[in-house]
Coordinates of C-alpha atoms in Angstrom, one line a residue:
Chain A
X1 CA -6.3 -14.1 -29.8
X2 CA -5.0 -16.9 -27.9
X3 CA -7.6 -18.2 -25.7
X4 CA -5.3 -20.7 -23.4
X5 CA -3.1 -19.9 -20.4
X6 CA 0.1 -21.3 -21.3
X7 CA 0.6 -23.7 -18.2
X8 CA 2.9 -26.7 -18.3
X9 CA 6.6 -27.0 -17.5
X10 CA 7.7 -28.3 -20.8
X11 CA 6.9 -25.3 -22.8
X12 CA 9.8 -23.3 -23.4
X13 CA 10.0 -19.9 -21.6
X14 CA 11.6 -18.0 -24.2
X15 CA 10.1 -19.2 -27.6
X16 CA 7.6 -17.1 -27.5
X17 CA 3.8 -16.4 -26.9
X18 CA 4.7 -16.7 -23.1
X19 CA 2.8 -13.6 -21.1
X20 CA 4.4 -13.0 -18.0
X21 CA 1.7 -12.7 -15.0
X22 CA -0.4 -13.6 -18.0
X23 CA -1.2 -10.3 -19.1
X24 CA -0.5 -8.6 -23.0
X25 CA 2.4 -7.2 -24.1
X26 CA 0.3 -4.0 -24.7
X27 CA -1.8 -4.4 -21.7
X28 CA 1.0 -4.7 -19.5
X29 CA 3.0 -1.6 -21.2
X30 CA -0.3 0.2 -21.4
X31 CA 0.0 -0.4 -17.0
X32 CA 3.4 0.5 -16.9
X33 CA 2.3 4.0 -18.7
X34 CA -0.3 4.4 -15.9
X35 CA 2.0 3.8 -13.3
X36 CA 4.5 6.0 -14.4
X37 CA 2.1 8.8 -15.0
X38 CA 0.1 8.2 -12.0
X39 CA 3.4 9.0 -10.1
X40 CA 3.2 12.4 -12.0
X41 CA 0.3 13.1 -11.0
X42 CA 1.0 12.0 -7.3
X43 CA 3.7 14.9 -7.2
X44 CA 1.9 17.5 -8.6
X45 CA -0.7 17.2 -5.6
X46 CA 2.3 16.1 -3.5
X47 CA 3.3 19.8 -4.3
X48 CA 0.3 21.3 -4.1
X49 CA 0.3 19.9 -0.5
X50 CA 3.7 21.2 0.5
X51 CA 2.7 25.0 -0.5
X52 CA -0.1 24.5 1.0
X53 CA 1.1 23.4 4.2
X54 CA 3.2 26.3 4.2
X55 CA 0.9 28.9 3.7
X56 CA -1.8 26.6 5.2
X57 CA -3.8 29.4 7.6
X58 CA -4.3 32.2 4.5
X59 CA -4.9 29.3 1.6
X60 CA -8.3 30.2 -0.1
X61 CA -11.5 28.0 0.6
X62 CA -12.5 26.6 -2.2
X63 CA -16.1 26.4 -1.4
X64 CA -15.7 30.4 -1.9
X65 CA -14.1 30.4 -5.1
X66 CA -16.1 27.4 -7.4
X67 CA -19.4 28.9 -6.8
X68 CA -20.5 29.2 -10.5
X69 CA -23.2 27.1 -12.6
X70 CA -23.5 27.9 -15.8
X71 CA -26.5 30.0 -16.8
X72 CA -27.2 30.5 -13.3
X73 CA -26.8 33.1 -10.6
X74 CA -26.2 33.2 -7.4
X75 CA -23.6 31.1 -4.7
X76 CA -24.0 27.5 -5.6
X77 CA -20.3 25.6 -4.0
X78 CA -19.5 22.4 -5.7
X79 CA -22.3 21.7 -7.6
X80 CA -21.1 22.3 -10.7
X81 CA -17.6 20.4 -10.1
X82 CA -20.1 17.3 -8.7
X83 CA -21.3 17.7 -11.9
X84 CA -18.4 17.2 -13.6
X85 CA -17.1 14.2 -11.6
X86 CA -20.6 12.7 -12.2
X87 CA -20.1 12.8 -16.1
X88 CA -16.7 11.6 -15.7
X89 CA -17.4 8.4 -13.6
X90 CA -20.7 7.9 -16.3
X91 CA -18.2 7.9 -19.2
X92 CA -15.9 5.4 -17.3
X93 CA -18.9 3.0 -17.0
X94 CA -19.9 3.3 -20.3
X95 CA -16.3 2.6 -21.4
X96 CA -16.5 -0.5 -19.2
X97 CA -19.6 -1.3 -20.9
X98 CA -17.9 -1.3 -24.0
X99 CA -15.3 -3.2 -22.5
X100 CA -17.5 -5.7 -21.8
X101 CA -19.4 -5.9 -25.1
X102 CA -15.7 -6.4 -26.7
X103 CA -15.4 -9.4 -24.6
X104 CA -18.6 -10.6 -26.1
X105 CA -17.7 -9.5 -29.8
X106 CA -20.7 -7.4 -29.8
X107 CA -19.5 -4.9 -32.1
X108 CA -22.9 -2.7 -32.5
X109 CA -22.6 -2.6 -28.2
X110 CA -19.2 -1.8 -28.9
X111 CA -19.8 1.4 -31.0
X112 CA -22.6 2.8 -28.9
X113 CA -20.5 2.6 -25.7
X114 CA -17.4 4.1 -26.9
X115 CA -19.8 6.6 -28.8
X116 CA -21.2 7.8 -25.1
X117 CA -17.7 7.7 -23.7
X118 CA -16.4 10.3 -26.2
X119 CA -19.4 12.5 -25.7
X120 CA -19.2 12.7 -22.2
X121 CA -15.5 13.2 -22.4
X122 CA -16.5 16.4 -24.2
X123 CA -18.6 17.7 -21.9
X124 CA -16.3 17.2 -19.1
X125 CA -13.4 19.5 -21.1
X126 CA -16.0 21.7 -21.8
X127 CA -17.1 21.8 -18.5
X128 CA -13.3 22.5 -17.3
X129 CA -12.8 24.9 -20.2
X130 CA -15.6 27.2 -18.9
X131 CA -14.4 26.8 -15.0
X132 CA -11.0 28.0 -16.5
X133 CA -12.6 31.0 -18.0
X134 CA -14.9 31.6 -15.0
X135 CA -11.9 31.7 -13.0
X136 CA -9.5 34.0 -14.8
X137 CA -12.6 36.2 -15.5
X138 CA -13.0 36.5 -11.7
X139 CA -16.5 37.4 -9.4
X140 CA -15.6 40.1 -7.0
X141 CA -12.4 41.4 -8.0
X142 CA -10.1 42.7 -4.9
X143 CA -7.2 45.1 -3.9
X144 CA -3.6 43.7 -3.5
X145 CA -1.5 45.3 -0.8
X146 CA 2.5 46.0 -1.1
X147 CA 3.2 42.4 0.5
X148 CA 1.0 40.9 -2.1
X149 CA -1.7 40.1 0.2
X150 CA -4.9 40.3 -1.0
X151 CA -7.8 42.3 0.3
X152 CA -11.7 41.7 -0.1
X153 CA -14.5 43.4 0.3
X154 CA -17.8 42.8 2.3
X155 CA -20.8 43.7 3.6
X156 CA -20.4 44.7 7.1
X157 CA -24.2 43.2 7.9
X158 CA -24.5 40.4 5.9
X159 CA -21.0 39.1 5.6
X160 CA -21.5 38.7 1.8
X161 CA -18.6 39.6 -0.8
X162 CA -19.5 42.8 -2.8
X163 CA -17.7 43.6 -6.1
X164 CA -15.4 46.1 -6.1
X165 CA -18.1 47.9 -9.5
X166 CA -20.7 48.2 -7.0
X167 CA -18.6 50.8 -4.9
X168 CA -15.8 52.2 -7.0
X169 CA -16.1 56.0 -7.6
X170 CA -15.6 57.1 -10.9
X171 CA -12.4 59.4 -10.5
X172 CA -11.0 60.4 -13.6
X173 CA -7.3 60.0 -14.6
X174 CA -4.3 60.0 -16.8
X175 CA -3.3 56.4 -16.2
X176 CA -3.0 55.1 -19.7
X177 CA -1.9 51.0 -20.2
X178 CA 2.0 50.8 -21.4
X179 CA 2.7 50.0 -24.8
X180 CA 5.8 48.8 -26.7
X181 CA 5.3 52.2 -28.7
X182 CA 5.0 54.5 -26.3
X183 CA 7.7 53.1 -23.6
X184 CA 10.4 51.0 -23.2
X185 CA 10.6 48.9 -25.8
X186 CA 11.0 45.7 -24.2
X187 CA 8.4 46.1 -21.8
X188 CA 4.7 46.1 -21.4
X189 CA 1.7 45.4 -19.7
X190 CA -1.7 43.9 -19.8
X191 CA -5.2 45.2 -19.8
X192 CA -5.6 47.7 -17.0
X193 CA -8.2 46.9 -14.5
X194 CA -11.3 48.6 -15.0
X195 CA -10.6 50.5 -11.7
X196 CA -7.8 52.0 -10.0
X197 CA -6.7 51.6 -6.7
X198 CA -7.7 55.4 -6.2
X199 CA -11.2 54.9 -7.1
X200 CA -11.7 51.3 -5.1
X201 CA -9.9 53.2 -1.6
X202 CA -12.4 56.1 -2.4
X203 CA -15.2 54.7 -2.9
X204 CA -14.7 52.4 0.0
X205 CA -14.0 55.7 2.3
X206 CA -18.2 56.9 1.1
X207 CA -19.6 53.4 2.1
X208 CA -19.4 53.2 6.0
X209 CA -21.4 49.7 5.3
X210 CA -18.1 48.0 3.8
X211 CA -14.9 46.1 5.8
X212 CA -12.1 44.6 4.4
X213 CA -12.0 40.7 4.8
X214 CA -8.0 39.2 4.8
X215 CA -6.9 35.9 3.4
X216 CA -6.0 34.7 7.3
X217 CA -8.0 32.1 8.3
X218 CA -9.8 31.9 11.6
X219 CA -10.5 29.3 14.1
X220 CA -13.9 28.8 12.9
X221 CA -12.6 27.8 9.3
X222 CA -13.7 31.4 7.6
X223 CA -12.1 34.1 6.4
X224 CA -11.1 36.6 9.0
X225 CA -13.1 40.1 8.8
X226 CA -11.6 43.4 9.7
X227 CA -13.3 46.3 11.5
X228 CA -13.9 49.7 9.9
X229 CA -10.6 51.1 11.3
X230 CA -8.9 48.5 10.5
X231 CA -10.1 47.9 7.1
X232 CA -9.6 51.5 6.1
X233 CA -5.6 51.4 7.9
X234 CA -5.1 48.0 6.3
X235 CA -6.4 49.9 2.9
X236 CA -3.9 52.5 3.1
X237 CA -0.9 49.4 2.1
X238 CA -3.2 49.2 -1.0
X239 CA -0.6 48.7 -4.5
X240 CA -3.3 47.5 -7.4
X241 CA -6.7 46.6 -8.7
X242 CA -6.7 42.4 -9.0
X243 CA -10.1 41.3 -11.2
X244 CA -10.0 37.6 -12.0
X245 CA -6.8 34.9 -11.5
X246 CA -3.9 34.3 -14.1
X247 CA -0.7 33.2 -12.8
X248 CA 0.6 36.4 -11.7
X249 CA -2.1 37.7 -9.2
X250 CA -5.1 36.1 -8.0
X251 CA -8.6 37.7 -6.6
X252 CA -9.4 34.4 -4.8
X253 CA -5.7 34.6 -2.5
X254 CA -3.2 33.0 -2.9
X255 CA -1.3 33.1 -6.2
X256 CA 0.1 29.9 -5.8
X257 CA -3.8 28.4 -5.5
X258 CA -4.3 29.7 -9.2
X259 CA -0.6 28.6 -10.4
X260 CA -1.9 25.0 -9.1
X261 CA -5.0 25.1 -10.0
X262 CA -3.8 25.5 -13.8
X263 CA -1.2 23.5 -14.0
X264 CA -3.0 20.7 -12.3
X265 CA -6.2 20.7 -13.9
X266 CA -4.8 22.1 -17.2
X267 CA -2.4 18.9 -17.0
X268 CA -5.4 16.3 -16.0
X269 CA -7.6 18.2 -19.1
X270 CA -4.7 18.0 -21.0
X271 CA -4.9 13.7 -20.4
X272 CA -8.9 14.0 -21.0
X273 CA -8.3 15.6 -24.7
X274 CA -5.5 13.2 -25.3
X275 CA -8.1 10.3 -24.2
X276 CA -10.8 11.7 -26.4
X277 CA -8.6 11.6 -29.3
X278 CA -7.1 8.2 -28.7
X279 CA -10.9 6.9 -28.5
X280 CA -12.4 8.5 -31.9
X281 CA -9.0 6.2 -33.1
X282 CA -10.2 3.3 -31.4
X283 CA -14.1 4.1 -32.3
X284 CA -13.1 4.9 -35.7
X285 CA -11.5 1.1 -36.3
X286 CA -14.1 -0.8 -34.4
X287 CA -16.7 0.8 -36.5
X288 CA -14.6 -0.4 -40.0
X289 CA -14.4 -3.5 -38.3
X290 CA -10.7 -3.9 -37.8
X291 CA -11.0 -5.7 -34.3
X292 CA -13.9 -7.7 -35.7
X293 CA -11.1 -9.3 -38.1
X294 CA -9.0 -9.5 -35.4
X295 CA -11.1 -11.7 -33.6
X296 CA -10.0 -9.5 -30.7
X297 CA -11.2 -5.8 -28.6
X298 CA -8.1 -5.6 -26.6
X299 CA -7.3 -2.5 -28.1
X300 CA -10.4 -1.6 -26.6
X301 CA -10.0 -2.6 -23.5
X302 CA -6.6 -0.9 -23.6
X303 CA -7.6 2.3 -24.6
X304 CA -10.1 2.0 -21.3
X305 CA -7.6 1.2 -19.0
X306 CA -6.0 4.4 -20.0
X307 CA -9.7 6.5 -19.8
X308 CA -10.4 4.7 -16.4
X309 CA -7.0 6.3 -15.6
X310 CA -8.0 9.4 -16.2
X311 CA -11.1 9.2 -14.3
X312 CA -9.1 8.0 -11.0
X313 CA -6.7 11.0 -11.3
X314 CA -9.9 13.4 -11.6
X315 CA -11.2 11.8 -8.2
X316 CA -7.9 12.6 -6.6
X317 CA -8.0 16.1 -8.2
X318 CA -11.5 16.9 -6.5
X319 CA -10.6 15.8 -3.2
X320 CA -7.5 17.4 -3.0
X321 CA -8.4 21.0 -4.5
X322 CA -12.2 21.3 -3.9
X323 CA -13.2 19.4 -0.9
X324 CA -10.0 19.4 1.6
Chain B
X1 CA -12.1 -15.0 -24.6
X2 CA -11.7 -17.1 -22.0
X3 CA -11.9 -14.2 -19.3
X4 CA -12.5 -15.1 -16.0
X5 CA -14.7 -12.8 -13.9
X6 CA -15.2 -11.8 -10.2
X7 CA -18.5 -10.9 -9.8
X8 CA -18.7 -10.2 -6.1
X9 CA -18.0 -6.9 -4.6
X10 CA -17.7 -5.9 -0.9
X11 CA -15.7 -9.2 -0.2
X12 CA -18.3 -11.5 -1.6
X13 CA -21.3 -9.7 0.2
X14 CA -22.8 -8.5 -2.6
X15 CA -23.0 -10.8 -5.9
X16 CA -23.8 -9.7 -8.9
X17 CA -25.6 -12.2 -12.1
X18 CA -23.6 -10.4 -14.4
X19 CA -20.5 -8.4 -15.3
X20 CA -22.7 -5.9 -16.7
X21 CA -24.9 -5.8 -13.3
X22 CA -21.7 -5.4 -11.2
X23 CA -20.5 -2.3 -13.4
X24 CA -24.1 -0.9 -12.6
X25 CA -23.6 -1.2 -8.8
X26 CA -20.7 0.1 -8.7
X27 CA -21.7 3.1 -10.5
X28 CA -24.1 3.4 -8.1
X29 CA -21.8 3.4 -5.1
X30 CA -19.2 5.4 -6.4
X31 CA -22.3 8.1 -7.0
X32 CA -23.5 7.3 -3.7
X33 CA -19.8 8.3 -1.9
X34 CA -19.4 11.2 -4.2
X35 CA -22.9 12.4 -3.3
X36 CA -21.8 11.7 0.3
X37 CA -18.4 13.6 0.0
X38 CA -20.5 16.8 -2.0
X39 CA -23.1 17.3 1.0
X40 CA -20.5 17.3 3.6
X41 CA -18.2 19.8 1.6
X42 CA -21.4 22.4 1.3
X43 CA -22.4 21.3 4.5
X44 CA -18.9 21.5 6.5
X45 CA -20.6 19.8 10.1
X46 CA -18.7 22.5 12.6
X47 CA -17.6 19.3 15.0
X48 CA -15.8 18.0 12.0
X49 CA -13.5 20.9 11.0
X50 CA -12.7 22.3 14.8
X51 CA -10.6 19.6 15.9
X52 CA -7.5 18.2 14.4
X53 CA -6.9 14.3 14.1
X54 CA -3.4 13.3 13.5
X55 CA -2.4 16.7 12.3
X56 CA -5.6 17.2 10.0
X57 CA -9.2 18.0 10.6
X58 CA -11.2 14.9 10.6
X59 CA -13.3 16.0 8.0
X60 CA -10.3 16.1 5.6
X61 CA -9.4 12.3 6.6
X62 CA -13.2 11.6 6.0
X63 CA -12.3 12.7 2.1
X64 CA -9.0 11.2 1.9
X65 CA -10.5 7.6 3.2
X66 CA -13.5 8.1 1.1
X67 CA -11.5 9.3 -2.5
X68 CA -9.4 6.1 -1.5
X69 CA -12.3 4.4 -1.3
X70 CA -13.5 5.6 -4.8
X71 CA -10.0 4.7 -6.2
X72 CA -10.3 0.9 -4.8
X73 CA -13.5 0.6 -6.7
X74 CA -12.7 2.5 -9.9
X75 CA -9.2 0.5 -10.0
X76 CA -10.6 -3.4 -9.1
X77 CA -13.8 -2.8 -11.1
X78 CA -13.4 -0.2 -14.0
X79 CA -9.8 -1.5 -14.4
X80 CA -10.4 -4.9 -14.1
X81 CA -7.8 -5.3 -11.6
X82 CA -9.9 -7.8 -10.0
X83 CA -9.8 -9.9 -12.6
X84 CA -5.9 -9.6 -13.5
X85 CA -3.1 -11.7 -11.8
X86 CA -2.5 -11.3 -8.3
X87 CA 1.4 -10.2 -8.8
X88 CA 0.6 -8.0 -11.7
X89 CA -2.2 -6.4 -9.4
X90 CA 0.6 -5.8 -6.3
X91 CA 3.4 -4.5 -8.3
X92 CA 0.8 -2.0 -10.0
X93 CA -0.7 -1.1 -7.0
X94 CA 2.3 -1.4 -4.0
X95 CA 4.8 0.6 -6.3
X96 CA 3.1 3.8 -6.7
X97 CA 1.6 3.4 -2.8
X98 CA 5.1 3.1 -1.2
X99 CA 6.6 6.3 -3.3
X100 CA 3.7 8.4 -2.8
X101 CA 3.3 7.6 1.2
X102 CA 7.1 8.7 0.9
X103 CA 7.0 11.4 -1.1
X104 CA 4.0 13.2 0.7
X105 CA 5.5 12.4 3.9
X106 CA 9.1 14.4 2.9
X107 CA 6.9 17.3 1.4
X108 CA 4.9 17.5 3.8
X109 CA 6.8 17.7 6.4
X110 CA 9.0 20.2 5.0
X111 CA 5.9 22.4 4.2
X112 CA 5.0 22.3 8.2
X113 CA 8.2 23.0 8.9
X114 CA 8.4 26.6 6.2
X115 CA 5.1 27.1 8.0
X116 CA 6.4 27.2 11.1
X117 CA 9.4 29.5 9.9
X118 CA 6.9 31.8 8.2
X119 CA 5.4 32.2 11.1
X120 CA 8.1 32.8 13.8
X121 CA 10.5 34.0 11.9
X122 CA 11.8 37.6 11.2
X123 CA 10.7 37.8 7.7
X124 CA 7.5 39.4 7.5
X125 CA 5.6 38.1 4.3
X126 CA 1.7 38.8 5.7
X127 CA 1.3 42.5 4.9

């Protein structure tokens, strides 16, 4: 590794070894990569906030719908995603750690840090994998009308959500799930909810304790609550059982919430596993000692750049979908 | 390697011995603003969300200035941007800022403007 600044007007520009705004070839590339992908990144939320603009008083709260800790019950917004950005900024610093120990050739310092990194990049994609699957598993589940609104239920005292098993009558009926075999060929269906619309309206009609609450949005930031008539008329526009979110319907509201919410943290988890991998590579040759030959970590420091990346995006992610 | 390091953060009110010390503290302020931005997201002060400034409840700007706040930090510090070239450091950072600020601006305001269409419009979509 050159260790000089190449100053001096009677070196020639173009032999060689010159590094414009005396940065790396690979460090400047590896900034050109972020910026470019950064811009990605900026429309995805760009979009996000142009259908949510548009459909700005029914968009779902997201303090409603992130409410899960893992082996925990009970109604606990954010924590868990505070979580997450907490493990995500410790693995940044770690990776600057390393970072710095490259600077100092410490190559033991070197392999610890990047070690950490990697394990905390794991638990962050774990961490999203089971908000993924807490979210297409649902909490409450909820009735979608004709207009593909969707309808919630609560309790009319306490405000809370209730689950649509804690009411549903047990009716019994025919409706069996659609198969290739038994229908169109061309055409079928998914898992049928574990309740028909029949059995939700019923059962809601023999609990006078229940109201319907809409996706509108009141002036006091919550979700608008309808009275008993209304509920039950509002009820009556009823087309299907919704349990969960997947890109189709959504229990939470809005489908386009879930649509974003997968693509955008699917696409930022997508750069986390990519990151991982890149930094067993990177781990991997520090600890045979390949930058220890090279009398240089720049690879490391590279490879950071690109993690840190990663980390900034994630803070822009978790303003934009959980807290605004 | 002859790196040369900043080791002052808030404009040179805060100086740290080492590099190593300055990555510490700014761990602990970036935990600090997150911890901040988590409490008033449970917390949601009413005088915060029931007035609009500039189009947006001021709570919202509170997040958006305090994630840019974050961003700052994790670029000049994690990044190292401090530490890089000046020119390098405003073509990476003034590119992306001018064609986001534009790009949210056009989407935005077409979003409003659906809104509004949604809304008084003859197409019913809320049923």
């Amino acid at each position: 590794m050159d260790t000089t600044v190449t100053t001096g007007e009677k070196q020639n520009v173009w032999g060689g070894a010159n590094k414009p705004l005396n940065a790396s070839y690979g460090k400047m590339m590896m900034w050109f990569f972020i910026v470019s992908d950064a811009l990605t990144f900026s429309a995805f939320l760009c979009a996000y906030g142009f259908s949510r603009f548009k459909f700005t008083e029914t968009w779902p709260i997201a303090d409603e719908v992130f409410t899960h800790v893992p082996f925990f019950h009970g109604n606990f917004p954010m924590y868990y995603v505070a979580f997450m950005t907490f493990i995500l900024i410790m693995s940044s610093v770690t990776m600057v750690l390393a970072v710095d120990a490259g600077h100092k050739m410490q190559k033991n310092k070197v392999i610890w840090y990047m070690f950490m990194t990697i394990i905390g990049g794991i638990i962050f994609v774990g961490s999203q994998a089971w908000e993924w699957g807490t979210f297409i598993k649902g909490s409450y589940g909820a009735v979608e009308t004709k207009g593909g609104r969707i309808l919630q239920f609560v309790d009319a005292e306490s405000g809370h959500q209730i689950a649509i098993a804690d009411f549903s009558k047990e009716i019994a009926s025919e409706r069996a799930a659609h198969e290739r075999k038994n229908g169109i060929w061309f055409t079928k269906e998914g898992a049928l909810p574990t309740y028909t619309v029949n059995e939700v309206v019923e059962g809601f009609k023999s609990n006078s304790n229940l109201l319907v609450r809409t996706e509108t949005i009141n002036e006091h930031g919550h979700k608008t609550v309808l009275t008993r008539e209304e509920s039950l008329k509002k009820l009556s526009s009823a087309s299907q059982v919704v349990e969960g979110a997947n890109l189709i319907h959504n229990e939470y509201g809005s489908r386009l919430f879930a649509d974003f919410f997968f693509f955008i943290t699917g696409f930022h988890g997508f750069h986390v596993f990519s990151g991982i991998v890149i930094n067993i590579i990177i781990f991997s040759n520090v600890i045979i000692g390949t930058y220890e030959k090279r009398r240089s970590y720049e690879m490391v420091e590279k490879v950071g750049l690109y993690w840190h990346f990663v980390d900034l995006v994630w803070v822009f992610v978790f303003t934009f979908f959980y807290l605004v | 390697m002859a790196h040369e390091q900043k080791l002052e953060i808030f404009r040179g009110l805060l100086k740290f011995k080492s590099n190593v010390g300055k990555i510490w503290g700014v761990l602990v302020f970036l935990s600090i603003i997150t911890a901040i931005e988590v409490a008033l997201g449970i917390i949601r002060p009413g005088f915060l969300i029931e007035s609009t400034v500039l189009g947006m409840k001021p709570l919202n700007w509170i997040f958006i200035i305090l994630t840019l706040v974050k961003a700052y930090y994790i670029a000049w510090d994690f990044m190292h941007l401090r530490d890089e070239n000046k020119f390098l450091r405003r073509s990476i950072v003034w590119t992306p800022i001018f064609l986001v600020l534009y790009l949210s601006f056009i989407l935005l305001v077409e979003g409003n403007y659906i809104h509004e269409v949604y809304k008084v419009g003859f197409v019913k979509w809320n049923f």
